[in-house]
Each structure stands twice: as structure tokens, then as C-alpha cells.
mmCIF file of C-alpha atoms in Angstrom:
data_model
loop_
_atom_site.group_PDB
_atom_site.id
_atom_site.type_symbol
_atom_site.label_atom_id
_atom_site.label_comp_id
_atom_site.label_asym_id
_atom_site.label_seq_id
_atom_site.Cartn_x
_atom_site.Cartn_y
_atom_site.Cartn_z
ATOM 1 C CA MET A 20 -8.831 -17.095 11.665
ATOM 2 C CA ILE A 21 -7.998 -13.964 9.905
ATOM 3 C CA ARG A 22 -5.175 -12.263 11.843
ATOM 4 C CA ASP A 23 -4.145 -9.605 9.348
ATOM 5 C CA PHE A 24 -6.309 -8.037 6.574
ATOM 6 C CA THR A 25 -3.650 -7.094 4.352
ATOM 7 C CA GLY A 26 -4.351 -8.306 0.642
ATOM 8 C CA ARG A 27 -7.545 -10.073 1.958
ATOM 9 C CA VAL A 28 -10.783 -9.916 -0.241
ATOM 10 C CA CYS A 29 -13.210 -8.275 2.116
ATOM 11 C CA VAL A 30 -17.171 -7.583 1.299
ATOM 12 C CA VAL A 31 -19.173 -5.120 2.957
ATOM 13 C CA THR A 32 -22.865 -4.474 2.222
ATOM 14 C CA GLY A 33 -24.415 -1.077 3.480
ATOM 15 C CA ALA A 34 -21.040 0.644 2.774
ATOM 16 C CA GLY A 35 -22.405 3.872 1.771
ATOM 17 C CA SER A 36 -22.452 5.437 5.352
ATOM 18 C CA GLY A 37 -22.480 4.513 8.980
ATOM 19 C CA ILE A 38 -20.851 1.300 10.203
ATOM 20 C CA GLY A 39 -20.501 -0.035 6.484
ATOM 21 C CA ARG A 40 -18.437 2.969 5.633
ATOM 22 C CA ALA A 41 -16.315 2.814 8.767
ATOM 23 C CA LEU A 42 -15.687 -0.784 8.135
ATOM 24 C CA ALA A 43 -14.638 -0.155 4.570
ATOM 25 C CA THR A 44 -12.200 2.725 5.735
ATOM 26 C CA GLU A 45 -10.779 0.660 8.380
ATOM 27 C CA LEU A 46 -10.227 -2.120 6.093
ATOM 28 C CA ALA A 47 -8.587 0.056 3.499
ATOM 29 C CA ALA A 48 -6.202 1.364 5.985
ATOM 30 C CA HIS A 49 -5.051 -2.200 6.532
ATOM 31 C CA ASP A 50 -4.240 -2.629 2.683
ATOM 32 C CA ALA A 51 -7.425 -4.993 2.053
ATOM 33 C CA ARG A 52 -9.138 -5.699 -1.299
ATOM 34 C CA LEU A 53 -12.530 -4.358 -1.062
ATOM 35 C CA ALA A 54 -15.914 -5.354 -2.744
ATOM 36 C CA LEU A 55 -18.613 -2.722 -1.562
ATOM 37 C CA ALA A 56 -22.269 -2.547 -1.993
ATOM 38 C CA ASP A 57 -25.037 -0.181 -1.255
ATOM 39 C CA VAL A 58 -28.352 0.945 -2.845
ATOM 40 C CA ASP A 59 -27.090 4.669 -2.536
ATOM 41 C CA ALA A 60 -24.641 5.270 -5.427
ATOM 42 C CA GLU A 61 -23.640 8.538 -4.231
ATOM 43 C CA GLY A 62 -22.636 7.486 -0.801
ATOM 44 C CA LEU A 63 -20.889 4.291 -2.125
ATOM 45 C CA ALA A 64 -18.782 6.509 -4.436
ATOM 46 C CA GLU A 65 -17.691 8.580 -1.642
ATOM 47 C CA THR A 66 -16.653 5.572 0.503
ATOM 48 C CA ALA A 67 -14.917 4.192 -2.313
ATOM 49 C CA ALA A 68 -12.963 7.418 -2.821
ATOM 50 C CA ARG A 69 -12.173 7.457 0.930
ATOM 51 C CA ALA A 70 -10.981 3.769 0.774
ATOM 52 C CA VAL A 71 -8.655 4.672 -2.269
ATOM 53 C CA ARG A 72 -7.158 7.754 -0.411
ATOM 54 C CA LEU A 73 -6.559 5.471 2.733
ATOM 55 C CA GLY A 74 -4.573 2.971 0.606
ATOM 56 C CA ALA A 75 -7.101 0.150 -0.257
ATOM 57 C CA ARG A 76 -5.291 -2.216 -2.692
ATOM 58 C CA GLU A 77 -8.173 -2.611 -4.800
ATOM 59 C CA VAL A 78 -11.864 -1.274 -4.581
ATOM 60 C CA HIS A 79 -14.919 -2.519 -6.607
ATOM 61 C CA THR A 80 -18.370 -1.181 -5.979
ATOM 62 C CA GLU A 81 -21.881 -2.379 -6.852
ATOM 63 C CA VAL A 82 -24.991 -0.586 -6.483
ATOM 64 C CA LEU A 83 -27.191 -3.232 -4.984
ATOM 65 C CA ASP A 84 -30.506 -3.734 -3.271
ATOM 66 C CA VAL A 85 -29.665 -6.681 -0.707
ATOM 67 C CA ALA A 86 -33.422 -7.539 -0.772
ATOM 68 C CA ASP A 87 -33.044 -8.638 -4.497
ATOM 69 C CA ARG A 88 -32.029 -12.323 -4.178
ATOM 70 C CA ALA A 89 -30.989 -12.921 -7.785
ATOM 71 C CA ALA A 90 -28.804 -9.753 -7.656
ATOM 72 C CA VAL A 91 -27.064 -10.596 -4.485
ATOM 73 C CA LEU A 92 -26.340 -14.115 -5.835
ATOM 74 C CA ALA A 93 -25.010 -12.844 -9.235
ATOM 75 C CA TRP A 94 -22.844 -10.228 -7.289
ATOM 76 C CA ALA A 95 -21.321 -12.821 -5.101
ATOM 77 C CA ASP A 96 -20.337 -14.984 -7.922
ATOM 78 C CA ALA A 97 -18.968 -12.046 -9.909
ATOM 79 C CA THR A 98 -17.019 -10.768 -6.812
ATOM 80 C CA ALA A 99 -15.247 -14.216 -6.205
ATOM 81 C CA ALA A 100 -14.450 -14.245 -9.991
ATOM 82 C CA ARG A 101 -13.005 -10.893 -10.085
ATOM 83 C CA PHE A 102 -10.919 -11.159 -7.064
ATOM 84 C CA GLY A 103 -10.091 -14.880 -7.214
ATOM 85 C CA GLY A 104 -11.850 -15.601 -4.069
ATOM 86 C CA VAL A 105 -13.486 -14.081 -0.801
ATOM 87 C CA ASP A 106 -12.107 -14.089 2.626
ATOM 88 C CA LEU A 107 -14.302 -11.788 4.725
ATOM 89 C CA VAL A 108 -18.156 -10.971 4.262
ATOM 90 C CA VAL A 109 -19.838 -8.325 6.534
ATOM 91 C CA ASN A 110 -23.618 -8.555 5.759
ATOM 92 C CA ASN A 111 -24.299 -4.888 7.373
ATOM 93 C CA ALA A 112 -27.086 -3.387 5.336
ATOM 94 C CA GLY A 113 -30.052 -2.448 7.439
ATOM 95 C CA VAL A 114 -33.095 0.018 7.706
ATOM 96 C CA ALA A 115 -35.465 1.084 10.474
ATOM 97 C CA LEU A 116 -39.140 1.269 11.086
ATOM 98 C CA THR A 117 -40.959 2.979 14.082
ATOM 99 C CA ALA A 118 -44.423 1.532 14.382
ATOM 100 C CA GLY A 119 -46.450 -0.805 16.584
ATOM 101 C CA VAL A 120 -47.771 -3.935 15.223
ATOM 102 C CA GLU A 121 -51.314 -2.748 14.772
ATOM 103 C CA GLU A 122 -50.345 0.315 13.007
ATOM 104 C CA MET A 123 -47.654 -0.719 10.717
ATOM 105 C CA SER A 124 -48.510 -1.510 7.160
ATOM 106 C CA TRP A 125 -47.713 -4.716 5.429
ATOM 107 C CA ASP A 126 -45.412 -2.986 2.844
ATOM 108 C CA ASP A 127 -43.325 -1.297 5.496
ATOM 109 C CA PHE A 128 -42.920 -4.600 7.395
ATOM 110 C CA GLU A 129 -42.001 -6.277 4.295
ATOM 111 C CA TRP A 130 -39.482 -3.721 3.340
ATOM 112 C CA LEU A 131 -37.758 -3.909 6.635
ATOM 113 C CA MET A 132 -37.674 -7.624 6.565
ATOM 114 C CA GLY A 133 -36.515 -7.811 3.036
ATOM 115 C CA VAL A 134 -33.327 -5.604 3.952
ATOM 116 C CA ASN A 135 -32.724 -6.505 7.481
ATOM 117 C CA PHE A 136 -33.224 -10.305 7.494
ATOM 118 C CA TRP A 137 -33.461 -11.653 3.857
ATOM 119 C CA GLY A 138 -30.532 -9.342 2.829
ATOM 120 C CA VAL A 139 -28.496 -11.036 5.461
ATOM 121 C CA ALA A 140 -29.621 -14.559 4.510
ATOM 122 C CA TYR A 141 -29.174 -13.884 0.873
ATOM 123 C CA GLY A 142 -25.565 -12.632 1.480
ATOM 124 C CA THR A 143 -24.761 -15.653 3.687
ATOM 125 C CA LYS A 144 -25.978 -18.346 1.327
ATOM 126 C CA ALA A 145 -24.464 -16.444 -1.746
ATOM 127 C CA PHE A 146 -21.054 -16.019 -0.201
ATOM 128 C CA LEU A 147 -20.641 -19.283 2.046
ATOM 129 C CA PRO A 148 -19.257 -21.405 -0.947
ATOM 130 C CA HIS A 149 -16.716 -19.013 -1.728
ATOM 131 C CA LEU A 150 -15.763 -18.336 1.940
ATOM 132 C CA ARG A 151 -15.260 -22.087 2.416
ATOM 133 C CA ARG A 152 -12.679 -21.988 -0.307
ATOM 134 C CA SER A 153 -10.639 -19.520 1.711
ATOM 135 C CA PRO A 154 -8.112 -20.903 4.214
ATOM 136 C CA ASP A 155 -9.433 -18.395 6.640
ATOM 137 C CA GLY A 156 -12.922 -17.497 5.544
ATOM 138 C CA HIS A 157 -15.055 -15.403 7.948
ATOM 139 C CA LEU A 158 -18.657 -14.348 7.942
ATOM 140 C CA VAL A 159 -19.968 -11.427 9.997
ATOM 141 C CA ASN A 160 -23.821 -10.832 10.384
ATOM 142 C CA ILE A 161 -25.045 -7.582 12.018
ATOM 143 C CA SER A 162 -27.943 -8.241 14.432
ATOM 144 C CA SER A 163 -28.372 -5.645 17.180
ATOM 145 C CA VAL A 164 -29.172 -5.045 20.821
ATOM 146 C CA PHE A 165 -32.750 -5.335 19.680
ATOM 147 C CA GLY A 166 -31.899 -8.918 18.762
ATOM 148 C CA LEU A 167 -31.594 -9.363 22.613
ATOM 149 C CA PHE A 168 -34.882 -8.006 23.989
ATOM 150 C CA GLY A 169 -38.189 -6.829 22.625
ATOM 151 C CA VAL A 170 -39.102 -3.096 22.357
ATOM 152 C CA PRO A 171 -42.438 -1.403 21.898
ATOM 153 C CA SER A 172 -42.816 0.188 18.498
ATOM 154 C CA GLN A 173 -39.892 -1.729 17.237
ATOM 155 C CA SER A 174 -41.576 -4.929 16.581
ATOM 156 C CA ALA A 175 -40.485 -5.336 13.036
ATOM 157 C CA TYR A 176 -37.036 -4.446 13.677
ATOM 158 C CA CYS A 177 -36.677 -6.833 16.643
ATOM 159 C CA ALA A 178 -38.100 -9.609 14.612
ATOM 160 C CA ALA A 179 -35.656 -9.170 11.982
ATOM 161 C CA LYS A 180 -32.745 -8.930 14.241
ATOM 162 C CA TYR A 181 -33.966 -11.790 16.329
ATOM 163 C CA ALA A 182 -33.902 -13.690 13.042
ATOM 164 C CA VAL A 183 -30.513 -12.697 12.123
ATOM 165 C CA ARG A 184 -29.199 -13.714 15.441
ATOM 166 C CA GLY A 185 -30.714 -17.281 15.315
ATOM 167 C CA PHE A 186 -29.873 -17.687 11.725
ATOM 168 C CA THR A 187 -26.228 -16.769 12.267
ATOM 169 C CA GLU A 188 -25.874 -18.969 15.367
ATOM 170 C CA SER A 189 -27.094 -21.918 13.433
ATOM 171 C CA VAL A 190 -24.771 -21.112 10.460
ATOM 172 C CA ARG A 191 -21.954 -20.927 12.976
ATOM 173 C CA GLN A 192 -22.811 -24.349 14.336
ATOM 174 C CA GLU A 193 -23.234 -25.849 10.999
ATOM 175 C CA GLN A 194 -19.730 -24.663 9.980
ATOM 176 C CA ARG A 195 -18.271 -26.070 13.248
ATOM 177 C CA VAL A 196 -19.952 -29.516 12.664
ATOM 178 C CA SER A 197 -18.901 -29.713 9.053
ATOM 179 C CA GLY A 198 -15.288 -28.672 9.821
ATOM 180 C CA SER A 199 -15.263 -26.177 7.192
ATOM 181 C CA GLY A 200 -13.090 -23.692 9.110
ATOM 182 C CA VAL A 201 -15.155 -20.724 8.163
ATOM 183 C CA GLY A 202 -15.525 -18.394 11.279
ATOM 184 C CA VAL A 203 -18.982 -17.101 11.927
ATOM 185 C CA THR A 204 -19.565 -13.923 14.093
ATOM 186 C CA THR A 205 -22.869 -12.236 15.258
ATOM 187 C CA VAL A 206 -22.568 -8.642 16.007
ATOM 188 C CA HIS A 207 -24.990 -6.792 18.547
ATOM 189 C CA PRO A 208 -24.465 -2.912 18.172
ATOM 190 C CA GLY A 209 -26.003 -0.711 20.655
ATOM 191 C CA GLY A 210 -26.508 2.862 20.118
ATOM 192 C CA ILE A 211 -24.330 3.976 17.145
ATOM 193 C CA ARG A 212 -24.153 7.467 15.935
ATOM 194 C CA THR A 213 -25.305 6.849 12.273
ATOM 195 C CA ASN A 214 -28.092 7.922 9.961
ATOM 196 C CA ILE A 215 -30.252 4.869 10.166
ATOM 197 C CA VAL A 216 -32.857 6.692 11.907
ATOM 198 C CA ARG A 217 -32.903 9.644 9.837
ATOM 199 C CA ASN A 218 -33.294 7.267 6.933
ATOM 200 C CA SER A 219 -36.127 5.347 8.385
ATOM 201 C CA ARG A 220 -39.770 5.133 8.240
ATOM 202 C CA ALA A 221 -42.345 5.784 10.922
ATOM 203 C CA ALA A 222 -45.893 5.152 11.341
ATOM 204 C CA ALA A 223 -48.524 8.087 11.476
ATOM 205 C CA GLY A 224 -48.617 9.587 15.009
ATOM 206 C CA HIS A 225 -44.765 9.331 15.588
ATOM 207 C CA ASP A 226 -42.825 12.407 15.144
ATOM 208 C CA LYS A 227 -39.833 11.431 13.364
ATOM 209 C CA GLY A 228 -37.922 14.346 14.340
ATOM 210 C CA ARG A 229 -38.268 13.443 17.923
ATOM 211 C CA VAL A 230 -37.280 9.835 17.114
ATOM 212 C CA VAL A 231 -34.215 11.073 15.666
ATOM 213 C CA ALA A 232 -33.318 13.405 18.488
ATOM 214 C CA LEU A 233 -33.910 10.561 20.918
ATOM 215 C CA HIS A 234 -31.741 8.209 18.967
ATOM 216 C CA ASP A 235 -28.911 10.709 18.829
ATOM 217 C CA SER A 236 -29.209 11.344 22.535
ATOM 218 C CA VAL A 237 -28.618 7.852 23.559
ATOM 219 C CA SER A 238 -26.187 6.714 20.824
ATOM 220 C CA ARG A 239 -22.672 7.009 22.452
ATOM 221 C CA THR A 240 -20.474 4.898 20.012
ATOM 222 C CA SER A 241 -19.149 6.348 16.864
ATOM 223 C CA ALA A 242 -19.207 4.371 13.608
ATOM 224 C CA GLN A 243 -15.523 4.087 13.457
ATOM 225 C CA ARG A 244 -15.240 2.761 16.921
ATOM 226 C CA ALA A 245 -17.769 0.075 16.080
ATOM 227 C CA ALA A 246 -15.739 -0.884 13.057
ATOM 228 C CA ARG A 247 -12.658 -1.204 14.972
ATOM 229 C CA ILE A 248 -14.574 -3.357 17.849
ATOM 230 C CA ILE A 249 -15.954 -5.555 15.074
ATOM 231 C CA LEU A 250 -12.750 -6.241 13.197
ATOM 232 C CA SER A 251 -11.056 -6.891 16.488
ATOM 233 C CA GLY A 252 -13.591 -9.598 17.054
ATOM 234 C CA VAL A 253 -12.949 -11.087 13.651
ATOM 235 C CA ARG A 254 -9.220 -11.233 14.351
ATOM 236 C CA ARG A 255 -9.674 -12.852 17.724
ATOM 237 C CA GLY A 256 -12.320 -15.355 16.245
ATOM 238 C CA ARG A 257 -15.054 -14.390 18.417
ATOM 239 C CA SER A 258 -18.486 -15.744 18.034
ATOM 240 C CA ARG A 259 -20.525 -12.801 19.305
ATOM 241 C CA VAL A 260 -19.351 -9.152 19.574
ATOM 242 C CA PHE A 261 -21.078 -6.536 21.637
ATOM 243 C CA VAL A 262 -20.420 -2.968 20.322
ATOM 244 C CA GLY A 263 -20.709 -0.279 23.136
ATOM 245 C CA ALA A 264 -21.178 -0.419 27.060
ATOM 246 C CA ASP A 265 -24.877 -0.262 26.519
ATOM 247 C CA ALA A 266 -24.773 -3.417 24.197
ATOM 248 C CA THR A 267 -22.822 -5.163 27.018
ATOM 249 C CA ALA A 268 -25.186 -3.843 29.769
ATOM 250 C CA ILE A 269 -28.299 -5.023 27.954
ATOM 251 C CA ASP A 270 -26.818 -8.587 27.286
ATOM 252 C CA VAL A 271 -25.902 -9.048 30.857
ATOM 253 C CA GLY A 272 -29.092 -7.317 32.416
ATOM 254 C CA SER A 273 -31.476 -9.260 30.099
ATOM 255 C CA ARG A 274 -29.795 -12.735 31.096
ATOM 256 C CA LEU A 275 -29.443 -11.971 34.794
ATOM 257 C CA LEU A 276 -32.738 -10.337 35.443
ATOM 258 C CA GLY A 277 -34.760 -12.596 33.188
ATOM 259 C CA SER A 278 -38.587 -11.736 33.337
ATOM 260 C CA VAL A 279 -37.712 -8.746 35.716
ATOM 261 C CA PHE A 280 -35.996 -7.016 32.700
ATOM 262 C CA GLU A 281 -39.327 -6.501 30.877
ATOM 263 C CA PRO A 282 -41.009 -4.296 33.379
ATOM 264 C CA LEU A 283 -37.742 -1.971 33.135
ATOM 265 C CA VAL A 284 -38.097 -1.922 29.470
ATOM 266 C CA ARG A 285 -41.747 -1.007 29.704
ATOM 267 C CA VAL A 286 -41.001 1.949 31.997
ATOM 268 C CA VAL A 287 -38.219 3.305 29.951
ATOM 269 C CA SER A 288 -40.282 2.783 26.775
ATOM 270 C CA ARG A 289 -43.366 4.593 28.113
ATOM 271 C CA ARG A 290 -41.231 7.638 28.925
ATOM 272 C CA ARG A 291 -39.598 7.694 25.661
ATOM 273 C CA GLN A 292 -42.516 6.975 23.474
ATOM 274 C CA ALA A 293 -44.282 9.890 25.049
ATOM 275 C CA SER A 294 -41.468 12.164 23.957
ATOM 276 C CA THR A 295 -41.787 11.056 20.373
ATOM 277 C CA LEU A 296 -45.607 10.846 19.924
ATOM 278 C CA VAL A 297 -47.329 13.726 17.907
ATOM 279 C CA PRO A 298 -49.553 15.919 20.097
ATOM 280 C CA ALA A 299 -53.160 15.910 19.153
ATOM 281 C CA GLY A 300 -53.881 17.940 16.145
ATOM 282 C CA PRO A 301 -53.758 17.748 12.351
ATOM 283 C CA ALA A 302 -52.307 14.340 10.871
ATOM 284 C CA LEU A 303 -48.804 14.374 9.662
ATOM 285 C CA SER A 304 -48.255 14.445 5.732
ATOM 286 C CA PRO A 305 -46.430 11.374 4.310
ATOM 287 C CA ASP A 306 -43.175 13.434 4.544
ATOM 288 C CA GLY A 307 -43.832 14.197 8.052
ATOM 289 C CA VAL A 308 -43.905 10.553 9.257
ATOM 290 C CA GLY A 309 -40.738 9.919 7.286
ATOM 291 C CA SER A 310 -41.049 7.713 4.183
ATOM 292 C CA ALA A 311 -37.765 6.553 2.966
ATOM 293 C CA PRO A 312 -36.403 4.884 -0.017
ATOM 294 C CA ALA A 313 -35.614 1.123 0.219
ATOM 295 C CA LEU A 314 -32.069 1.393 1.240
ATOM 296 C CA SER A 315 -29.616 -1.051 2.418
ATOM 297 C CA ALA A 316 -27.363 -1.108 5.371
ATOM 298 C CA GLU A 317 -27.778 -1.291 9.198
ATOM 299 C CA GLY A 318 -25.462 1.377 10.266
ATOM 300 C CA TYR A 319 -25.938 1.860 10.307
ATOM 301 C CA SER A 320 -26.076 3.800 7.667
ATOM 302 C CA GLY A 321 -27.522 6.362 5.512
ATOM 303 C CA PRO A 322 -29.420 5.841 2.274
ATOM 304 C CA VAL A 323 -27.902 2.809 2.395
ATOM 305 C CA THR A 324 -27.359 1.518 5.745
ATOM 306 C CA GLY A 325 -27.224 -0.567 10.656
ATOM 307 C CA GLY A 326 -28.312 -1.988 14.466
#
């Protein structure tokens, strides 16, 4: 169990903004050695500069698409060789998509799964051998409250976050059964104030500006506070970490209410969806529905990304 991050080799994907940047700066303040990745070179460079100013012992960056398996595997090996090992890995990169199943394109669906699920799977498999060599290796995978219950117009996102949850819980059991000593934590953030929605995609008919405004109105937790909660969970060896009072309430409510929880979700979703749909009129241009580059990070972050 990692009690102190001083001198520890800590890997964070989606470090260009949001939770990823906040994790990097929190770890820097604890004198960690950092390996940071993101698809957004500019955002990544800014995070690295902040980390250096805060006292990070060592910072290396990699412009990386986490959906590229070969690139992730190569980065993991290069990172372990450069630092002489790896102690903490946070698979944080993530993107968002607002679209119903019937209206979403296959390209958008595959784009989201590539980052939000496969990026986590690649990062986990690539770094696990290195974490097993650390006396206190720890893996953190970012799921979401949307990995706890289904939400209309978020089917792709929910699919990825449920997959991350199940995948990570299985990895945790495997590590315990094998006696490897690697700690594994699943994180379920609630509403976090980041740029993930601003950098999201949306199907025609959804007003992205309204989706962003709705996200901002319900996101009560700062990225910095989210990072502190996550790292506290690592120090305590927690299996699951809920970020924000909303995340805790959703977890408790969905478990206690069972099937009764779904009608409540539908009522709230109808009201919110009505506020984000485009009124009848000319169709939006591609820019109007929010096309976005293939970023990397949940928090979650900006061009790069969160949950």
C-alpha cells in the first residue's frame, strides 16, 4: 500500500487537463516522479510546467492516443526502463458522447469505446507486469457514476464505464488471488467541473451548448478536490472510491431502491433532455453538434481528458 508518494513513479493518462492535470499537480506537490500522457500536446506541456513549479522530482511527458494499443505498450515499457520501475498507474483518459443508440454513428461509438474502455484495458495490461515488481504497486482505473446506472443519451458512455468497472473489479480479484500485492482501485466520479463535455461529441438534434450548461450546473466538485479524494483512496488501499456527494448518493440510491431507481432516472432525464434538444428548425452544422478530436482523458479533461 502506498502511504507516501515521495519519490514514487506515478503514471497518469489524460494529464492535459481536468482530473488528470489535478492528479499530476497533487502528486508533484508530494515530490513524486511523473510520467504523464495526453493527446493534447499543448495541455500536456502546461501540466508538466505546473508540476515542475510545484516541485515534482522528475517529469516526463508523452503525446499519446490511449486507443493505440501498440503505442501504449511501448510507452509502458519505455517508462519502466526510464524510471527503473513503476509504482502507481492512473488510467484516467476519457471522452464523452451525447447520443441515443439509434442516432449515434458507429464511428462515434467506436471512438468513445477506444478511449474510455480500450484505453483503460491497454494501460492496465501494459503496466501490470511493472506494477507487480513494485513492493507497493497500485492501479487506479476511472469509471464513473454512469458505471452504476444507465442514462438516456449516454448509452455508449455507460457501456464503457460499466465495462471499466467490471474489468477493474476482476483485475482486483485476480491480483488478490495471485498474492501479487498490487492494489487496485475503481473510481466513480460524480459531477466534476472539467472540460470533458466541452470537448465531447453530440448527435444531430442535441444542442451542445445546452448540454455543456447542464453539465456545469450539476457539477459541484472541482478537479483538484477529486484528485485529493482519489489519492486519499490510494493511500488507504480502498477498492472503490466515490468522488462527490452525488456519486455517493447515486451509489446508495441505486442499491437500496433497486428497480424503483429507474423511474426516477427517467423523470429527471426527460426534463433534462427537453432542455438540451434543439427546437424544430434548420439542422445544425457539423460544428454545431460538437465534433471533437480523438482526445484522451476522463476528466475529466480537456482535449485530452474524465467521468
